[in-house]
Amino acid sequence: MAKLTVLTLMGLGLALFRDHRSSYEERLNAFREVKPVELPNCNFVKGVEAGSEDIEILPNGLAFISSGLKYPGIKSFEPDKPGKILLMDLNEEDPAVLELKITGSKSDLSSFNPHGISTFTDEDNAVYLLVVNHPDFKSTVEVFKFQEEEKSLLHLKTIRHKLLPSLNDIVAVGPEHFYATNDHYFIDPYLRSWEMYLGLAWSYVVYYSPNEVRVAAEGFDFANGINISPDGKYVYISELLAHKIHVYEKHANWTLTLLKSLDFDTLVDNISVDPVTGDLWVGCHPNGMKIFFYDPENPPASEVLRIQNILTEEPKVKLVYAENGTVLQGCSVASVYKGKLLIGTVYHKALYCEL
């Protein structure tokens, strides 16, 4: 309630409005343009037309793709169709996608609206897919078991909690255990817009297990992507509007301690981690204004960053791909498998490139 009172007072001042305008434009990188960085051989992924917001690749080369996101204030090319989870086999010569059939207790798929996704493989090699879902713009986590032969997802459980009000991304650390980012503190659309405009940095990360749910990290200006190091010791969190990636040490009791933060000249979205090298691959929005205020004549650009040796004193950051939006609009994720790069977008197509 105290935060609500503060926000009400803040919203009343026109002087405050003017003071925050330049800060808002800086946080959105409103005037940033892109110098192209091309890759030699890129092709659109057949069957992806309305987003590939998050991508998760299994060690065997099967890739899950979250498609069809409807998010408040963000463009959608299929606003009247439910979202879906796509599967792509990166071992194929010319891979296409197929939509995974959803079976089990989740019979109403008309409001399925997937966002961030993450997999967990148990000691019996059963693969669980955890999906951030926004039915009617609420937030849940849907737990599925992947059935490879049937090319389907068996729905096991829907998770709701008061500390999971505005979910964006998720990283699974068990079949029903995860860290998740809340990109806003408020649920009400009016208060959310003021929260973002004023840069209140009230968004936060939650640790969830069936026995315990708690805030693990807070104070973010739009907490977005989240992932974990291959050895499970470090958690990476992207702070979209502060242009930062934070490195946290994960302790045995699931608490997190901030180790370091990296600054960028772009809005960092989802983080993928190469399971072999530990490198971070990050989908980025050079100019956030173009993402949140869509203009087909001036579409949002795309950038992909590769971060090597992030735990050392001198991480190596390389801009691997950059494009001004004429080919690929609004890159949100990039993930690698055996020398190939799969690039996803919030609401546009997906690109498959050779590195």
Short mmCIF file of C-alpha atoms in Angstrom, two decimals:
data_model
loop_
_atom_site.label_atom_id
_atom_site.label_comp_id
_atom_site.label_asym_id
_atom_site.label_seq_id
_atom_site.Cartn_x
_atom_site.Cartn_y
_atom_site.Cartn_z
CA MET A 1 0.00 0.00 0.00
CA ALA A 2 2.88 2.36 0.76
CA LYS A 3 4.24 1.86 -2.74
CA LEU A 4 0.79 2.53 -4.16
CA THR A 5 0.58 5.82 -2.26
CA VAL A 6 4.01 6.85 -3.48
CA LEU A 7 3.05 6.06 -7.04
CA THR A 8 -0.18 8.05 -6.78
CA LEU A 9 1.74 11.10 -5.56
CA MET A 10 4.32 10.67 -8.29
CA GLY A 11 1.68 10.47 -10.96
CA LEU A 12 0.21 13.82 -10.01
CA GLY A 13 3.13 16.11 -10.88
CA LEU A 14 3.51 17.48 -14.39
CA ALA A 15 6.95 18.73 -13.47
CA LEU A 16 7.89 15.18 -12.58
CA PHE A 17 6.52 14.07 -15.93
CA ARG A 18 8.86 16.45 -17.74
CA ASP A 19 11.86 15.48 -15.59
CA HIS A 20 11.38 11.81 -16.34
CA ARG A 21 10.88 12.13 -20.08
CA SER A 22 14.59 12.28 -20.93
CA SER A 23 15.34 9.45 -18.49
CA TYR A 24 12.60 7.35 -20.08
CA GLU A 25 14.04 7.94 -23.57
CA GLU A 26 17.53 7.04 -22.36
CA ARG A 27 16.31 3.82 -20.75
CA LEU A 28 14.54 2.87 -23.98
CA ASN A 29 17.60 3.85 -26.07
CA ALA A 30 15.11 5.90 -28.09
CA PHE A 31 17.59 7.38 -30.56
CA ARG A 32 19.88 4.39 -31.11
CA GLU A 33 20.44 3.21 -34.68
CA VAL A 34 22.11 -0.01 -35.81
CA LYS A 35 25.23 -0.74 -37.85
CA PRO A 36 24.63 -4.06 -39.60
CA VAL A 37 26.68 -7.13 -38.69
CA GLU A 38 25.85 -9.99 -41.03
CA LEU A 39 26.24 -13.75 -40.79
CA PRO A 40 27.16 -15.70 -43.94
CA ASN A 41 24.22 -18.05 -44.29
CA CYS A 42 20.87 -17.21 -42.66
CA ASN A 43 17.41 -18.48 -43.54
CA PHE A 44 13.97 -17.92 -42.06
CA VAL A 45 12.58 -20.85 -40.08
CA LYS A 46 9.61 -22.26 -41.97
CA GLY A 47 6.41 -22.11 -39.95
CA VAL A 48 7.31 -19.22 -37.63
CA GLU A 49 5.32 -16.08 -38.46
CA ALA A 50 4.05 -14.68 -35.15
CA GLY A 51 6.97 -14.78 -32.77
CA SER A 52 9.61 -17.07 -31.31
CA GLU A 53 10.00 -15.19 -28.03
CA ASP A 54 12.02 -17.84 -26.23
CA ILE A 55 14.01 -20.87 -27.35
CA GLU A 56 15.31 -23.83 -25.37
CA ILE A 57 17.58 -26.40 -27.04
CA LEU A 58 18.07 -29.87 -25.57
CA PRO A 59 21.53 -31.53 -25.75
CA ASN A 60 20.20 -33.81 -28.51
CA GLY A 61 19.41 -30.85 -30.79
CA LEU A 62 15.65 -30.68 -30.29
CA ALA A 63 14.59 -27.04 -29.86
CA PHE A 64 11.42 -25.83 -28.14
CA ILE A 65 10.13 -22.47 -29.37
CA SER A 66 7.55 -20.29 -27.59
CA SER A 67 5.36 -18.62 -30.24
CA GLY A 68 2.37 -16.31 -30.45
CA LEU A 69 2.92 -14.11 -27.39
CA LYS A 70 0.29 -11.49 -26.66
CA TYR A 71 1.75 -8.93 -24.23
CA PRO A 72 0.18 -5.60 -23.19
CA GLY A 73 1.38 -2.78 -25.44
CA ILE A 74 3.33 -5.09 -27.76
CA LYS A 75 2.52 -5.87 -31.40
CA SER A 76 1.01 -9.23 -32.35
CA PHE A 77 0.62 -10.50 -35.91
CA GLU A 78 -1.91 -13.14 -34.78
CA PRO A 79 -3.91 -11.38 -32.04
CA ASP A 80 -6.90 -13.72 -32.32
CA LYS A 81 -5.03 -17.04 -32.28
CA PRO A 82 -3.76 -18.84 -29.18
CA GLY A 83 -0.04 -19.25 -28.68
CA LYS A 84 1.79 -22.52 -29.19
CA ILE A 85 4.98 -24.43 -28.44
CA LEU A 86 6.89 -25.45 -31.55
CA LEU A 87 9.49 -28.18 -31.93
CA MET A 88 12.47 -28.04 -34.32
CA ASP A 89 15.11 -30.73 -34.89
CA LEU A 90 18.41 -28.95 -35.46
CA ASN A 91 20.05 -32.19 -36.64
CA GLU A 92 18.04 -32.05 -39.87
CA GLU A 93 19.54 -30.57 -43.03
CA ASP A 94 16.70 -28.11 -43.60
CA PRO A 95 14.78 -28.07 -40.30
CA ALA A 96 11.19 -26.87 -40.09
CA VAL A 97 8.95 -26.60 -37.05
CA LEU A 98 5.96 -28.59 -35.94
CA GLU A 99 3.42 -27.58 -33.32
CA LEU A 100 3.49 -29.78 -30.23
CA LYS A 101 0.11 -31.20 -29.30
CA ILE A 102 -0.86 -30.51 -25.69
CA THR A 103 -2.57 -33.33 -23.80
CA GLY A 104 -3.64 -33.98 -20.21
CA SER A 105 -5.42 -31.72 -17.77
CA LYS A 106 -5.00 -28.50 -19.76
CA SER A 107 -7.93 -28.85 -22.12
CA ASP A 108 -8.69 -25.14 -22.69
CA LEU A 109 -5.96 -23.93 -25.01
CA SER A 110 -7.85 -20.90 -26.35
CA SER A 111 -6.14 -18.67 -23.77
CA PHE A 112 -2.70 -20.31 -24.04
CA ASN A 113 -0.22 -17.41 -24.25
CA PRO A 114 3.34 -18.69 -23.74
CA HIS A 115 6.25 -16.39 -22.86
CA GLY A 116 9.53 -17.60 -21.28
CA ILE A 117 10.30 -21.34 -21.27
CA SER A 118 12.83 -23.65 -19.61
CA THR A 119 13.55 -27.38 -19.52
CA PHE A 120 14.62 -29.73 -16.74
CA THR A 121 15.84 -33.29 -17.34
CA ASP A 122 15.71 -35.69 -14.38
CA GLU A 123 17.94 -38.70 -13.65
CA ASP A 124 15.60 -40.94 -15.65
CA ASN A 125 16.03 -38.62 -18.67
CA ALA A 126 12.43 -37.45 -18.46
CA VAL A 127 12.23 -33.92 -19.91
CA TYR A 128 9.99 -31.34 -18.23
CA LEU A 129 9.10 -28.09 -19.99
CA LEU A 130 8.12 -25.18 -17.75
CA VAL A 131 6.24 -22.41 -19.55
CA VAL A 132 5.36 -18.91 -18.42
CA ASN A 133 1.75 -18.45 -19.55
CA HIS A 134 -0.48 -15.36 -19.65
CA PRO A 135 -4.09 -16.56 -19.87
CA ASP A 136 -6.24 -13.41 -20.09
CA PHE A 137 -3.04 -11.43 -19.32
CA LYS A 138 -2.61 -13.09 -15.92
CA SER A 139 0.53 -15.08 -15.01
CA THR A 140 0.89 -18.80 -14.42
CA VAL A 141 3.59 -21.42 -14.87
CA GLU A 142 2.49 -24.50 -16.80
CA VAL A 143 4.43 -27.71 -16.13
CA PHE A 144 4.59 -30.20 -19.02
CA LYS A 145 6.32 -33.53 -19.60
CA PHE A 146 7.76 -33.85 -23.10
CA GLN A 147 6.71 -37.01 -24.91
CA GLU A 148 9.20 -37.29 -27.75
CA GLU A 149 7.72 -40.21 -29.68
CA GLU A 150 4.22 -38.71 -29.67
CA LYS A 151 5.61 -35.19 -30.35
CA SER A 152 3.39 -33.90 -27.56
CA LEU A 153 3.41 -32.17 -24.20
CA LEU A 154 1.58 -33.81 -21.31
CA HIS A 155 0.24 -31.10 -19.01
CA LEU A 156 0.94 -31.94 -15.37
CA LYS A 157 0.24 -28.83 -13.35
CA THR A 158 -0.62 -25.11 -13.31
CA ILE A 159 1.28 -23.00 -10.77
CA ARG A 160 -0.12 -19.70 -9.46
CA HIS A 161 1.23 -17.62 -6.59
CA LYS A 162 0.91 -14.05 -5.28
CA LEU A 163 4.69 -13.62 -5.75
CA LEU A 164 4.33 -14.53 -9.45
CA PRO A 165 2.08 -11.67 -10.64
CA SER A 166 3.89 -10.45 -13.77
CA LEU A 167 6.08 -13.24 -15.05
CA ASN A 168 8.46 -12.88 -17.96
CA ASP A 169 11.09 -15.62 -17.98
CA ILE A 170 11.94 -18.76 -16.04
CA VAL A 171 14.83 -21.13 -15.42
CA ALA A 172 13.96 -24.60 -14.14
CA VAL A 173 16.07 -26.16 -11.39
CA GLY A 174 13.70 -29.10 -10.82
CA PRO A 175 10.44 -30.52 -12.23
CA GLU A 176 8.45 -27.96 -10.18
CA HIS A 177 11.33 -25.79 -8.94
CA PHE A 178 12.47 -22.61 -10.67
CA TYR A 179 13.65 -19.04 -10.56
CA ALA A 180 11.41 -16.59 -12.42
CA THR A 181 11.51 -12.90 -13.29
CA ASN A 182 8.60 -10.53 -12.65
CA ASP A 183 9.04 -7.66 -15.11
CA HIS A 184 6.63 -5.38 -13.20
CA TYR A 185 5.61 -4.92 -9.57
CA PHE A 186 2.04 -3.89 -10.39
CA ILE A 187 -0.66 -5.84 -12.23
CA ASP A 188 -3.02 -2.94 -13.02
CA PRO A 189 -2.23 -1.63 -16.55
CA TYR A 190 -2.38 2.04 -15.52
CA LEU A 191 0.01 1.52 -12.60
CA ARG A 192 2.29 -0.66 -14.74
CA SER A 193 2.64 2.11 -17.29
CA TRP A 194 3.61 4.62 -14.59
CA GLU A 195 5.98 2.12 -13.00
CA MET A 196 7.78 1.72 -16.31
CA TYR A 197 7.70 5.40 -17.25
CA LEU A 198 9.12 6.56 -13.92
CA GLY A 199 11.74 3.82 -13.77
CA LEU A 200 10.78 2.75 -10.26
CA ALA A 201 12.92 -0.42 -10.43
CA TRP A 202 10.50 -2.44 -8.30
CA SER A 203 10.56 -5.62 -10.37
CA TYR A 204 12.05 -8.76 -8.86
CA VAL A 205 13.08 -12.41 -9.13
CA VAL A 206 11.39 -15.24 -7.23
CA TYR A 207 12.54 -18.70 -6.22
CA TYR A 208 9.66 -21.18 -6.32
CA SER A 209 9.43 -24.72 -4.98
CA PRO A 210 6.37 -26.67 -3.77
CA ASN A 211 7.56 -26.11 -0.19
CA GLU A 212 8.90 -22.58 -0.32
CA VAL A 213 8.37 -19.41 -2.36
CA ARG A 214 10.41 -16.27 -1.76
CA VAL A 215 11.88 -13.18 -3.40
CA ALA A 216 15.46 -14.06 -4.39
CA ALA A 217 16.55 -10.69 -5.84
CA GLU A 218 14.87 -7.31 -6.31
CA GLY A 219 15.31 -3.70 -7.38
CA PHE A 220 15.26 -4.26 -11.16
CA ASP A 221 14.17 -1.85 -13.87
CA PHE A 222 12.23 -4.54 -15.80
CA ALA A 223 13.76 -7.92 -14.87
CA ASN A 224 13.66 -9.94 -18.07
CA GLY A 225 15.74 -12.95 -19.11
CA ILE A 226 17.12 -15.46 -16.61
CA ASN A 227 19.34 -18.50 -16.96
CA ILE A 228 21.87 -20.61 -15.08
CA SER A 229 25.49 -21.67 -15.64
CA PRO A 230 26.13 -25.26 -16.82
CA ASP A 231 27.52 -26.19 -13.39
CA GLY A 232 24.44 -24.73 -11.66
CA LYS A 233 26.51 -22.38 -9.49
CA TYR A 234 25.60 -19.02 -11.05
CA VAL A 235 22.35 -17.36 -12.12
CA TYR A 236 22.29 -14.71 -14.85
CA ILE A 237 19.57 -12.04 -14.92
CA SER A 238 19.03 -9.40 -17.62
CA GLU A 239 17.69 -6.01 -16.58
CA LEU A 240 16.07 -4.75 -19.77
CA LEU A 241 15.73 -1.00 -19.17
CA ALA A 242 18.98 -0.62 -17.22
CA HIS A 243 20.88 -2.34 -20.08
CA LYS A 244 22.59 -4.71 -17.61
CA ILE A 245 23.25 -8.40 -17.06
CA HIS A 246 23.77 -9.39 -13.43
CA VAL A 247 25.72 -12.43 -12.24
CA TYR A 248 24.53 -14.02 -8.99
CA GLU A 249 26.09 -16.81 -7.01
CA LYS A 250 23.54 -19.52 -6.16
CA HIS A 251 23.87 -21.05 -2.71
CA ALA A 252 22.82 -24.48 -1.45
CA ASN A 253 19.71 -22.97 0.21
CA TRP A 254 18.70 -21.39 -3.13
CA THR A 255 19.51 -17.82 -2.03
CA LEU A 256 21.35 -15.57 -4.49
CA THR A 257 24.27 -13.19 -3.89
CA LEU A 258 25.18 -10.53 -6.46
CA LEU A 259 28.74 -10.99 -7.78
CA LYS A 260 28.97 -8.52 -10.64
CA SER A 261 27.03 -6.55 -13.28
CA LEU A 262 27.84 -5.86 -16.92
CA ASP A 263 26.65 -2.75 -18.81
CA PHE A 264 25.57 -2.67 -22.45
CA ASP A 265 24.42 -0.16 -25.06
CA THR A 266 21.31 -2.19 -25.88
CA LEU A 267 18.20 -3.58 -24.16
CA VAL A 268 19.14 -7.12 -23.10
CA ASP A 269 16.30 -9.66 -23.33
CA ASN A 270 16.58 -13.45 -23.03
CA ILE A 271 19.81 -15.20 -22.08
CA SER A 272 20.81 -18.60 -23.47
CA VAL A 273 23.81 -20.48 -22.08
CA ASP A 274 25.97 -22.72 -24.25
CA PRO A 275 26.10 -26.00 -22.27
CA VAL A 276 29.58 -26.81 -23.64
CA THR A 277 31.45 -23.50 -23.29
CA GLY A 278 29.30 -21.66 -20.74
CA ASP A 279 29.12 -18.65 -23.10
CA LEU A 280 26.05 -16.42 -22.85
CA TRP A 281 24.09 -15.67 -26.02
CA VAL A 282 21.71 -12.73 -25.62
CA GLY A 283 18.89 -11.46 -27.82
CA CYS A 284 18.79 -7.66 -27.69
CA HIS A 285 16.69 -4.65 -28.69
CA PRO A 286 18.96 -1.76 -29.77
CA ASN A 287 16.04 0.69 -29.59
CA GLY A 288 13.28 -0.15 -27.12
CA MET A 289 11.04 2.66 -28.30
CA LYS A 290 10.50 0.76 -31.55
CA ILE A 291 9.51 -2.41 -29.67
CA PHE A 292 6.95 -0.74 -27.40
CA PHE A 293 5.62 1.68 -30.07
CA TYR A 294 5.45 -0.37 -33.26
CA ASP A 295 5.71 1.36 -36.65
CA PRO A 296 5.77 -0.96 -39.69
CA GLU A 297 7.62 1.75 -41.63
CA ASN A 298 10.35 1.89 -38.98
CA PRO A 299 10.41 -1.58 -37.39
CA PRO A 300 12.46 -2.60 -34.34
CA ALA A 301 16.01 -3.78 -34.99
CA SER A 302 17.75 -6.90 -33.75
CA GLU A 303 21.10 -7.60 -32.09
CA VAL A 304 22.76 -10.77 -30.80
CA LEU A 305 25.58 -10.64 -28.26
CA ARG A 306 27.97 -13.40 -27.27
CA ILE A 307 29.60 -13.07 -23.84
CA GLN A 308 32.63 -15.25 -23.11
CA ASN A 309 34.38 -15.68 -19.76
CA ILE A 310 31.68 -13.77 -17.90
CA LEU A 311 32.99 -14.88 -14.52
CA THR A 312 36.48 -13.45 -15.13
CA GLU A 313 37.62 -9.85 -14.58
CA GLU A 314 37.62 -9.23 -18.33
CA PRO A 315 34.63 -10.86 -20.05
CA LYS A 316 34.74 -10.77 -23.84
CA VAL A 317 31.61 -9.29 -25.45
CA LYS A 318 31.12 -9.70 -29.20
CA LEU A 319 28.32 -8.35 -31.38
CA VAL A 320 27.60 -11.44 -33.52
CA TYR A 321 24.57 -10.20 -35.47
CA ALA A 322 22.91 -6.83 -36.00
CA GLU A 323 20.11 -5.89 -38.38
CA ASN A 324 17.93 -2.78 -38.65
CA GLY A 325 14.56 -4.56 -38.79
CA THR A 326 14.17 -4.99 -42.54
CA VAL A 327 14.91 -8.73 -42.15
CA LEU A 328 14.25 -9.57 -38.50
CA GLN A 329 12.15 -7.46 -36.13
CA GLY A 330 12.60 -7.36 -32.36
CA CYS A 331 15.12 -10.10 -31.54
CA SER A 332 14.46 -11.53 -28.07
CA VAL A 333 16.62 -14.68 -27.93
CA ALA A 334 19.57 -16.41 -29.56
CA SER A 335 20.70 -19.97 -28.94
CA VAL A 336 23.47 -22.14 -30.41
CA TYR A 337 23.85 -25.79 -31.35
CA LYS A 338 26.84 -27.29 -33.17
CA GLY A 339 27.90 -24.18 -35.07
CA LYS A 340 24.36 -23.04 -35.88
CA LEU A 341 22.59 -20.03 -34.38
CA LEU A 342 18.82 -19.89 -33.88
CA ILE A 343 17.50 -16.33 -33.41
CA GLY A 344 13.98 -15.68 -32.12
CA THR A 345 11.80 -12.57 -31.91
CA VAL A 346 9.03 -11.24 -29.68
CA TYR A 347 6.35 -11.26 -32.39
CA HIS A 348 8.06 -11.69 -35.78
CA LYS A 349 9.90 -14.53 -37.55
CA ALA A 350 12.87 -16.70 -36.55
CA LEU A 351 16.24 -16.95 -38.26
CA TYR A 352 18.59 -19.96 -38.55
CA CYS A 353 22.22 -19.07 -39.29
CA GLU A 354 25.59 -20.71 -39.71
CA LEU A 355 28.29 -19.26 -37.49
#
